[in-house]
Amino acid sequence: MSILGLGVAGLGYASIVERNWFRLRRFDVPVLAPGQRPVRILQISDLHLTPGRSRLINWVRSLASLEPDLVVNTGDTLAHPDAIGPYMRAVEPLLDRPGLFVYGSNDLYAPRPKNPARYLWRTSKNDSRQHIPNLPWAELGAAMTEAGWVDMNNATARLKVADLDVHVGGIHDSHIDRDRYDEIAGPAPADADLRLGVMHSPEPRNMSRFAADGYQLLLAGHTHGGQLCIPFYGALVTNCGIDRARVKGLSRHESSWLHVSAGLGTSPYAPVRFACPPEATLLTLVPRRPAR
């Protein structure tokens, strides 16, 4: 096969096969006190949803069979002004569970045609410098809050999740400079069973503040796991300040556990994934090992 033929085959695989090859990742996170029963958190992120993505919508609906104790949406849900209805259909079987959400830049600003290769040498941080949001982010938030999920954009909350008393701190998207950590700053309550930090973009400056304030588990999205990866090498870029080694999956950040979701979608103007399938994650929180 010619180089051109290989390129066409690779593009077809990345845009048709892998982009729709949804998978569930599972991690155990040892953050609970000894004796507490395990608790399951389902994280969804970066759907970049357009109305016609029925396969993605139906796959998200199927996640209700996991019976999570908490659902966390870490942003970039929309990619079209008419996507709220399809999104609410996708998460409808999960809405009877406690839920949290933050926004990403693409919940406010519609994607625009651009050369995706630019991500190889720069981030997209300055690409969303539209001054007036043109996606119905407020309506999206209202739909989720009316269903009982909690808006965590530059906010804190205390909620019951299974047997746990959970304190949550969340921030808006740092990628468009809407994060306001000062509004939630301060030590997280020591009497909470779990201290959970939620953000869209995993910027180390914010993650370090969460860790310093005592948050045990941090959840983020945004990176798409690199989206275009090289087998046995990994992501080429992260599109934010985090290092490539932690572009997706479970890792540590200082005293905290960190999970970065590779997300479920792509921009409609770059509808490809390679060596980085779209994903949601089930995080099972388990007791820490007793200190010896």
mmCIF file of C-alpha atoms in Angstrom:
data_model
loop_
_atom_site.group_PDB
_atom_site.id
_atom_site.type_symbol
_atom_site.label_atom_id
_atom_site.label_comp_id
_atom_site.label_asym_id
_atom_site.label_seq_id
_atom_site.Cartn_x
_atom_site.Cartn_y
_atom_site.Cartn_z
ATOM 1 C CA MET A 1 0.000 0.000 0.000
ATOM 2 C CA SER A 2 1.279 3.478 -0.850
ATOM 3 C CA ILE A 3 2.005 6.145 1.729
ATOM 4 C CA LEU A 4 -1.063 8.011 0.482
ATOM 5 C CA GLY A 5 -3.160 4.879 0.887
ATOM 6 C CA LEU A 6 -1.877 4.327 4.407
ATOM 7 C CA GLY A 7 -2.683 7.925 5.256
ATOM 8 C CA VAL A 8 -6.231 7.624 3.944
ATOM 9 C CA ALA A 9 -6.724 4.343 5.819
ATOM 10 C CA GLY A 10 -5.358 5.869 9.018
ATOM 11 C CA LEU A 11 -7.625 8.903 8.712
ATOM 12 C CA GLY A 12 -10.632 6.673 8.094
ATOM 13 C CA TYR A 13 -9.796 4.583 11.167
ATOM 14 C CA ALA A 14 -9.259 7.666 13.351
ATOM 15 C CA SER A 15 -12.426 9.441 12.229
ATOM 16 C CA ILE A 16 -14.866 6.526 11.896
ATOM 17 C CA VAL A 17 -13.668 3.629 14.039
ATOM 18 C CA GLU A 18 -11.717 4.923 17.016
ATOM 19 C CA ARG A 19 -13.749 8.121 17.428
ATOM 20 C CA ASN A 20 -16.778 5.893 18.099
ATOM 21 C CA TRP A 21 -14.940 3.215 20.053
ATOM 22 C CA PHE A 22 -16.223 4.271 23.458
ATOM 23 C CA ARG A 23 -14.768 2.542 26.473
ATOM 24 C CA LEU A 24 -15.099 2.590 30.230
ATOM 25 C CA ARG A 25 -11.932 2.863 32.294
ATOM 26 C CA ARG A 26 -11.884 1.777 35.922
ATOM 27 C CA PHE A 27 -9.606 2.829 38.759
ATOM 28 C CA ASP A 28 -9.550 2.181 42.493
ATOM 29 C CA VAL A 29 -8.606 5.280 44.493
ATOM 30 C CA PRO A 30 -7.513 4.726 48.136
ATOM 31 C CA VAL A 31 -8.844 7.903 49.744
ATOM 32 C CA LEU A 32 -11.400 6.675 52.295
ATOM 33 C CA ALA A 33 -10.863 6.072 55.983
ATOM 34 C CA PRO A 34 -10.414 2.446 57.074
ATOM 35 C CA GLY A 35 -13.741 0.694 57.468
ATOM 36 C CA GLN A 36 -15.734 2.844 55.032
ATOM 37 C CA ARG A 37 -17.477 1.008 52.240
ATOM 38 C CA PRO A 38 -16.413 1.660 48.630
ATOM 39 C CA VAL A 39 -18.134 4.480 46.737
ATOM 40 C CA ARG A 40 -18.315 4.795 42.944
ATOM 41 C CA ILE A 41 -17.896 8.056 41.017
ATOM 42 C CA LEU A 42 -18.715 8.137 37.307
ATOM 43 C CA GLN A 43 -16.830 10.895 35.475
ATOM 44 C CA ILE A 44 -17.936 12.047 32.022
ATOM 45 C CA SER A 45 -16.189 14.837 30.168
ATOM 46 C CA ASP A 46 -15.693 16.594 26.839
ATOM 47 C CA LEU A 47 -18.681 15.228 24.952
ATOM 48 C CA HIS A 48 -18.564 18.190 22.495
ATOM 49 C CA LEU A 49 -22.058 17.045 21.616
ATOM 50 C CA THR A 50 -23.906 17.732 18.382
ATOM 51 C CA PRO A 51 -27.505 16.589 17.867
ATOM 52 C CA GLY A 52 -26.714 13.775 15.440
ATOM 53 C CA ARG A 53 -24.370 11.717 17.622
ATOM 54 C CA SER A 54 -26.854 8.993 18.496
ATOM 55 C CA ARG A 55 -24.181 6.360 19.128
ATOM 56 C CA LEU A 56 -22.524 8.541 21.772
ATOM 57 C CA ILE A 57 -25.874 9.478 23.314
ATOM 58 C CA ASN A 58 -26.953 5.847 23.616
ATOM 59 C CA TRP A 59 -23.581 4.790 25.054
ATOM 60 C CA VAL A 60 -23.779 7.450 27.781
ATOM 61 C CA ARG A 61 -27.300 6.300 28.590
ATOM 62 C CA SER A 62 -25.981 2.761 29.068
ATOM 63 C CA LEU A 63 -23.675 3.944 31.870
ATOM 64 C CA ALA A 64 -26.642 4.032 34.243
ATOM 65 C CA SER A 65 -26.253 0.262 34.559
ATOM 66 C CA LEU A 66 -23.076 0.937 36.587
ATOM 67 C CA GLU A 67 -25.254 2.406 39.360
ATOM 68 C CA PRO A 68 -22.728 5.091 40.375
ATOM 69 C CA ASP A 69 -23.095 6.858 43.701
ATOM 70 C CA LEU A 70 -22.080 10.206 42.161
ATOM 71 C CA VAL A 71 -21.813 11.551 38.592
ATOM 72 C CA VAL A 72 -19.321 14.322 37.749
ATOM 73 C CA ASN A 73 -19.344 16.168 34.422
ATOM 74 C CA THR A 74 -16.059 18.053 33.942
ATOM 75 C CA GLY A 75 -17.193 20.241 31.063
ATOM 76 C CA ASP A 76 -17.081 20.899 27.305
ATOM 77 C CA THR A 77 -20.478 19.266 26.956
ATOM 78 C CA LEU A 78 -21.719 21.276 23.972
ATOM 79 C CA ALA A 79 -20.555 21.804 20.400
ATOM 80 C CA HIS A 80 -23.857 23.026 18.943
ATOM 81 C CA PRO A 81 -26.631 25.379 20.129
ATOM 82 C CA ASP A 82 -29.224 22.623 19.743
ATOM 83 C CA ALA A 83 -27.311 20.024 21.775
ATOM 84 C CA ILE A 84 -28.920 20.554 25.192
ATOM 85 C CA GLY A 85 -31.880 18.292 24.438
ATOM 86 C CA PRO A 86 -29.700 15.454 23.139
ATOM 87 C CA TYR A 87 -27.376 15.827 26.133
ATOM 88 C CA MET A 88 -30.211 15.679 28.636
ATOM 89 C CA ARG A 89 -31.487 12.571 26.859
ATOM 90 C CA ALA A 90 -27.998 11.064 27.183
ATOM 91 C CA VAL A 91 -27.781 11.643 30.947
ATOM 92 C CA GLU A 92 -31.472 11.171 31.729
ATOM 93 C CA PRO A 93 -31.003 7.682 33.276
ATOM 94 C CA LEU A 94 -28.290 9.135 35.529
ATOM 95 C CA LEU A 95 -30.236 12.128 36.819
ATOM 96 C CA ASP A 96 -31.638 10.269 39.810
ATOM 97 C CA ARG A 97 -28.055 10.059 41.113
ATOM 98 C CA PRO A 98 -26.259 12.915 42.876
ATOM 99 C CA GLY A 99 -24.358 14.928 40.262
ATOM 100 C CA LEU A 100 -21.916 17.816 39.879
ATOM 101 C CA PHE A 101 -20.775 19.843 36.881
ATOM 102 C CA VAL A 102 -18.394 22.553 35.744
ATOM 103 C CA TYR A 103 -18.178 24.296 32.388
ATOM 104 C CA GLY A 104 -15.455 24.182 29.761
ATOM 105 C CA SER A 105 -14.766 26.886 27.202
ATOM 106 C CA ASN A 106 -16.750 25.027 24.546
ATOM 107 C CA ASP A 107 -19.885 25.235 26.659
ATOM 108 C CA LEU A 108 -19.783 28.998 26.121
ATOM 109 C CA TYR A 109 -18.137 29.445 22.735
ATOM 110 C CA ALA A 110 -19.011 27.477 19.626
ATOM 111 C CA PRO A 111 -16.128 25.702 17.909
ATOM 112 C CA ARG A 112 -14.716 27.376 14.833
ATOM 113 C CA PRO A 113 -12.812 25.964 11.860
ATOM 114 C CA LYS A 114 -9.081 25.973 12.513
ATOM 115 C CA ASN A 115 -6.001 24.005 11.623
ATOM 116 C CA PRO A 116 -5.855 21.242 14.269
ATOM 117 C CA ALA A 117 -2.124 20.778 13.598
ATOM 118 C CA ARG A 118 -1.523 24.037 15.477
ATOM 119 C CA TYR A 119 -1.965 22.103 18.722
ATOM 120 C CA LEU A 120 1.374 20.447 18.034
ATOM 121 C CA TRP A 121 3.240 23.661 18.846
ATOM 122 C CA ARG A 122 0.815 25.772 20.903
ATOM 123 C CA THR A 123 -2.254 25.456 23.115
ATOM 124 C CA SER A 124 -5.726 26.605 22.145
ATOM 125 C CA LYS A 125 -5.870 28.987 25.107
ATOM 126 C CA ASN A 126 -6.123 32.119 22.970
ATOM 127 C CA ASP A 127 -8.367 30.589 20.312
ATOM 128 C CA SER A 128 -11.616 31.259 22.214
ATOM 129 C CA ARG A 129 -11.244 35.007 22.535
ATOM 130 C CA GLN A 130 -14.829 35.578 21.588
ATOM 131 C CA HIS A 131 -16.260 38.195 23.887
ATOM 132 C CA ILE A 132 -19.919 37.187 23.863
ATOM 133 C CA PRO A 133 -20.827 33.524 24.519
ATOM 134 C CA ASN A 134 -22.736 32.049 21.588
ATOM 135 C CA LEU A 135 -23.713 28.698 23.074
ATOM 136 C CA PRO A 136 -26.591 28.296 25.574
ATOM 137 C CA TRP A 137 -24.387 27.578 28.597
ATOM 138 C CA ALA A 138 -26.859 29.118 31.061
ATOM 139 C CA GLU A 139 -29.678 26.939 29.732
ATOM 140 C CA LEU A 140 -27.393 23.905 29.973
ATOM 141 C CA GLY A 141 -26.641 24.685 33.609
ATOM 142 C CA ALA A 142 -30.291 25.350 34.383
ATOM 143 C CA ALA A 143 -31.304 21.997 32.913
ATOM 144 C CA MET A 144 -28.798 20.160 35.099
ATOM 145 C CA THR A 145 -29.557 22.094 38.284
ATOM 146 C CA GLU A 146 -33.299 21.634 37.791
ATOM 147 C CA ALA A 147 -32.605 17.905 37.599
ATOM 148 C CA GLY A 148 -30.763 18.090 40.922
ATOM 149 C CA TRP A 149 -27.109 18.300 39.883
ATOM 150 C CA VAL A 150 -24.943 20.941 41.561
ATOM 151 C CA ASP A 151 -23.223 23.808 39.730
ATOM 152 C CA MET A 152 -19.596 23.825 40.928
ATOM 153 C CA ASN A 153 -18.261 26.756 38.875
ATOM 154 C CA ASN A 154 -16.226 28.775 41.414
ATOM 155 C CA ALA A 155 -18.327 27.294 44.204
ATOM 156 C CA THR A 156 -18.268 24.918 47.159
ATOM 157 C CA ALA A 157 -20.910 22.463 48.278
ATOM 158 C CA ARG A 158 -21.529 19.805 50.905
ATOM 159 C CA LEU A 159 -23.529 16.743 49.938
ATOM 160 C CA LYS A 160 -24.309 13.209 50.951
ATOM 161 C CA VAL A 161 -22.948 10.525 48.617
ATOM 162 C CA ALA A 162 -23.865 7.007 49.694
ATOM 163 C CA ASP A 163 -22.505 6.830 53.281
ATOM 164 C CA LEU A 164 -20.088 9.727 52.798
ATOM 165 C CA ASP A 165 -20.249 13.356 53.862
ATOM 166 C CA VAL A 166 -18.525 15.022 50.885
ATOM 167 C CA HIS A 167 -17.157 18.540 50.611
ATOM 168 C CA VAL A 168 -16.685 19.696 47.014
ATOM 169 C CA GLY A 169 -14.798 22.685 45.649
ATOM 170 C CA GLY A 170 -14.997 23.560 41.973
ATOM 171 C CA ILE A 171 -13.734 26.175 39.554
ATOM 172 C CA HIS A 172 -14.747 27.456 36.132
ATOM 173 C CA ASP A 173 -12.469 26.934 33.129
ATOM 174 C CA SER A 174 -8.933 28.314 33.439
ATOM 175 C CA HIS A 175 -8.515 27.951 29.677
ATOM 176 C CA ILE A 176 -10.657 31.078 29.228
ATOM 177 C CA ASP A 177 -9.556 32.734 32.473
ATOM 178 C CA ARG A 178 -12.866 32.210 34.261
ATOM 179 C CA ASP A 179 -11.357 30.262 37.136
ATOM 180 C CA ARG A 180 -11.615 32.145 40.443
ATOM 181 C CA TYR A 181 -9.920 29.941 42.990
ATOM 182 C CA ASP A 182 -9.790 32.820 45.484
ATOM 183 C CA GLU A 183 -13.582 32.529 45.788
ATOM 184 C CA ILE A 184 -13.309 29.007 47.203
ATOM 185 C CA ALA A 185 -9.862 29.237 48.819
ATOM 186 C CA GLY A 186 -9.183 28.011 52.330
ATOM 187 C CA PRO A 187 -8.748 24.691 54.078
ATOM 188 C CA ALA A 188 -11.398 22.160 53.104
ATOM 189 C CA PRO A 189 -13.342 20.954 56.174
ATOM 190 C CA ALA A 190 -11.335 18.301 57.976
ATOM 191 C CA ASP A 191 -14.497 16.616 59.233
ATOM 192 C CA ALA A 192 -15.678 15.696 55.712
ATOM 193 C CA ASP A 193 -15.311 12.031 54.751
ATOM 194 C CA LEU A 194 -14.101 13.107 51.305
ATOM 195 C CA ARG A 195 -12.762 16.407 49.969
ATOM 196 C CA LEU A 196 -13.257 16.508 46.198
ATOM 197 C CA GLY A 197 -11.921 19.151 43.780
ATOM 198 C CA VAL A 198 -13.480 19.582 40.332
ATOM 199 C CA MET A 199 -12.213 21.580 37.345
ATOM 200 C CA HIS A 200 -12.212 21.426 33.557
ATOM 201 C CA SER A 201 -8.602 22.147 32.607
ATOM 202 C CA PRO A 202 -5.903 20.540 34.806
ATOM 203 C CA GLU A 203 -3.656 23.540 35.328
ATOM 204 C CA PRO A 204 -0.934 22.793 37.901
ATOM 205 C CA ARG A 205 -1.297 26.197 39.602
ATOM 206 C CA ASN A 206 -4.902 25.374 40.498
ATOM 207 C CA MET A 207 -4.215 21.743 41.332
ATOM 208 C CA SER A 208 -1.516 22.827 43.769
ATOM 209 C CA ARG A 209 -3.960 25.140 45.512
ATOM 210 C CA PHE A 210 -6.526 22.345 45.803
ATOM 211 C CA ALA A 211 -3.838 20.066 47.255
ATOM 212 C CA ALA A 212 -2.659 22.717 49.711
ATOM 213 C CA ASP A 213 -6.253 23.199 50.889
ATOM 214 C CA GLY A 214 -6.589 19.506 51.695
ATOM 215 C CA TYR A 215 -8.570 18.159 48.739
ATOM 216 C CA GLN A 216 -7.898 14.438 48.452
ATOM 217 C CA LEU A 217 -9.146 13.753 44.921
ATOM 218 C CA LEU A 218 -9.098 16.111 41.921
ATOM 219 C CA LEU A 219 -11.092 15.526 38.725
ATOM 220 C CA ALA A 220 -10.443 17.249 35.387
ATOM 221 C CA GLY A 221 -10.905 16.791 31.644
ATOM 222 C CA HIS A 222 -10.023 19.077 28.720
ATOM 223 C CA THR A 223 -6.928 17.296 27.390
ATOM 224 C CA HIS A 224 -8.737 14.636 25.294
ATOM 225 C CA GLY A 225 -5.840 12.457 26.433
ATOM 226 C CA GLY A 226 -3.793 14.107 23.711
ATOM 227 C CA GLN A 227 -6.394 12.974 21.110
ATOM 228 C CA LEU A 228 -3.688 12.027 18.584
ATOM 229 C CA CYS A 229 -1.150 9.772 20.269
ATOM 230 C CA ILE A 230 1.760 7.634 19.162
ATOM 231 C CA PRO A 231 1.686 3.986 20.277
ATOM 232 C CA PHE A 232 4.303 3.241 22.967
ATOM 233 C CA TYR A 233 5.049 6.977 23.234
ATOM 234 C CA GLY A 234 1.768 8.599 24.191
ATOM 235 C CA ALA A 235 0.383 12.071 23.783
ATOM 236 C CA LEU A 236 2.219 14.654 21.738
ATOM 237 C CA VAL A 237 0.555 17.587 23.508
ATOM 238 C CA THR A 238 -1.722 18.275 26.483
ATOM 239 C CA ASN A 239 -3.256 21.636 25.438
ATOM 240 C CA CYS A 240 -2.666 23.014 28.940
ATOM 241 C CA GLY A 241 0.020 23.221 31.609
ATOM 242 C CA ILE A 242 -0.018 19.596 32.732
ATOM 243 C CA ASP A 243 2.823 17.312 31.639
ATOM 244 C CA ARG A 244 2.337 14.613 29.007
ATOM 245 C CA ALA A 245 2.774 11.766 31.504
ATOM 246 C CA ARG A 246 -0.436 12.804 33.273
ATOM 247 C CA VAL A 247 -2.495 13.771 30.229
ATOM 248 C CA LYS A 248 -5.070 11.108 31.136
ATOM 249 C CA GLY A 249 -5.734 8.563 33.841
ATOM 250 C CA LEU A 250 -5.012 8.392 37.552
ATOM 251 C CA SER A 251 -1.858 9.915 39.027
ATOM 252 C CA ARG A 252 -0.677 11.984 41.973
ATOM 253 C CA HIS A 253 -0.407 15.727 42.304
ATOM 254 C CA GLU A 254 1.453 16.583 45.467
ATOM 255 C CA SER A 255 -0.702 15.279 48.336
ATOM 256 C CA SER A 256 -3.772 14.668 46.145
ATOM 257 C CA TRP A 257 -4.936 11.996 43.768
ATOM 258 C CA LEU A 258 -5.649 13.353 40.288
ATOM 259 C CA HIS A 259 -7.795 11.860 37.558
ATOM 260 C CA VAL A 260 -7.793 13.430 34.098
ATOM 261 C CA SER A 261 -10.426 12.104 31.707
ATOM 262 C CA ALA A 262 -9.538 11.652 28.033
ATOM 263 C CA GLY A 263 -13.159 12.564 27.321
ATOM 264 C CA LEU A 264 -15.811 11.252 24.991
ATOM 265 C CA GLY A 265 -15.804 13.626 22.037
ATOM 266 C CA THR A 266 -13.859 15.899 19.753
ATOM 267 C CA SER A 267 -14.372 19.241 18.109
ATOM 268 C CA PRO A 268 -16.604 18.769 15.045
ATOM 269 C CA TYR A 269 -13.790 20.412 13.081
ATOM 270 C CA ALA A 270 -11.235 17.799 14.207
ATOM 271 C CA PRO A 271 -13.314 14.604 14.423
ATOM 272 C CA VAL A 272 -10.445 12.151 14.828
ATOM 273 C CA ARG A 273 -8.787 10.151 17.583
ATOM 274 C CA PHE A 274 -5.763 7.937 17.235
ATOM 275 C CA ALA A 275 -4.351 5.612 19.913
ATOM 276 C CA CYS A 276 -6.597 7.456 22.386
ATOM 277 C CA PRO A 277 -10.158 6.062 22.406
ATOM 278 C CA PRO A 278 -12.991 8.159 23.848
ATOM 279 C CA GLU A 279 -13.766 7.219 27.417
ATOM 280 C CA ALA A 280 -15.720 7.662 30.593
ATOM 281 C CA THR A 281 -14.305 6.549 33.938
ATOM 282 C CA LEU A 282 -15.664 4.712 36.960
ATOM 283 C CA LEU A 283 -13.586 5.624 40.004
ATOM 284 C CA THR A 284 -14.124 3.317 42.965
ATOM 285 C CA LEU A 285 -13.083 5.030 46.178
ATOM 286 C CA VAL A 286 -11.712 2.508 48.647
ATOM 287 C CA PRO A 287 -10.165 2.726 52.138
ATOM 288 C CA ARG A 288 -6.556 3.757 52.539
ATOM 289 C CA ARG A 289 -4.163 1.144 53.803
ATOM 290 C CA PRO A 290 -3.501 1.594 57.514
ATOM 291 C CA ALA A 291 -0.153 3.198 58.256
ATOM 292 C CA ARG A 292 2.404 0.744 59.581
#
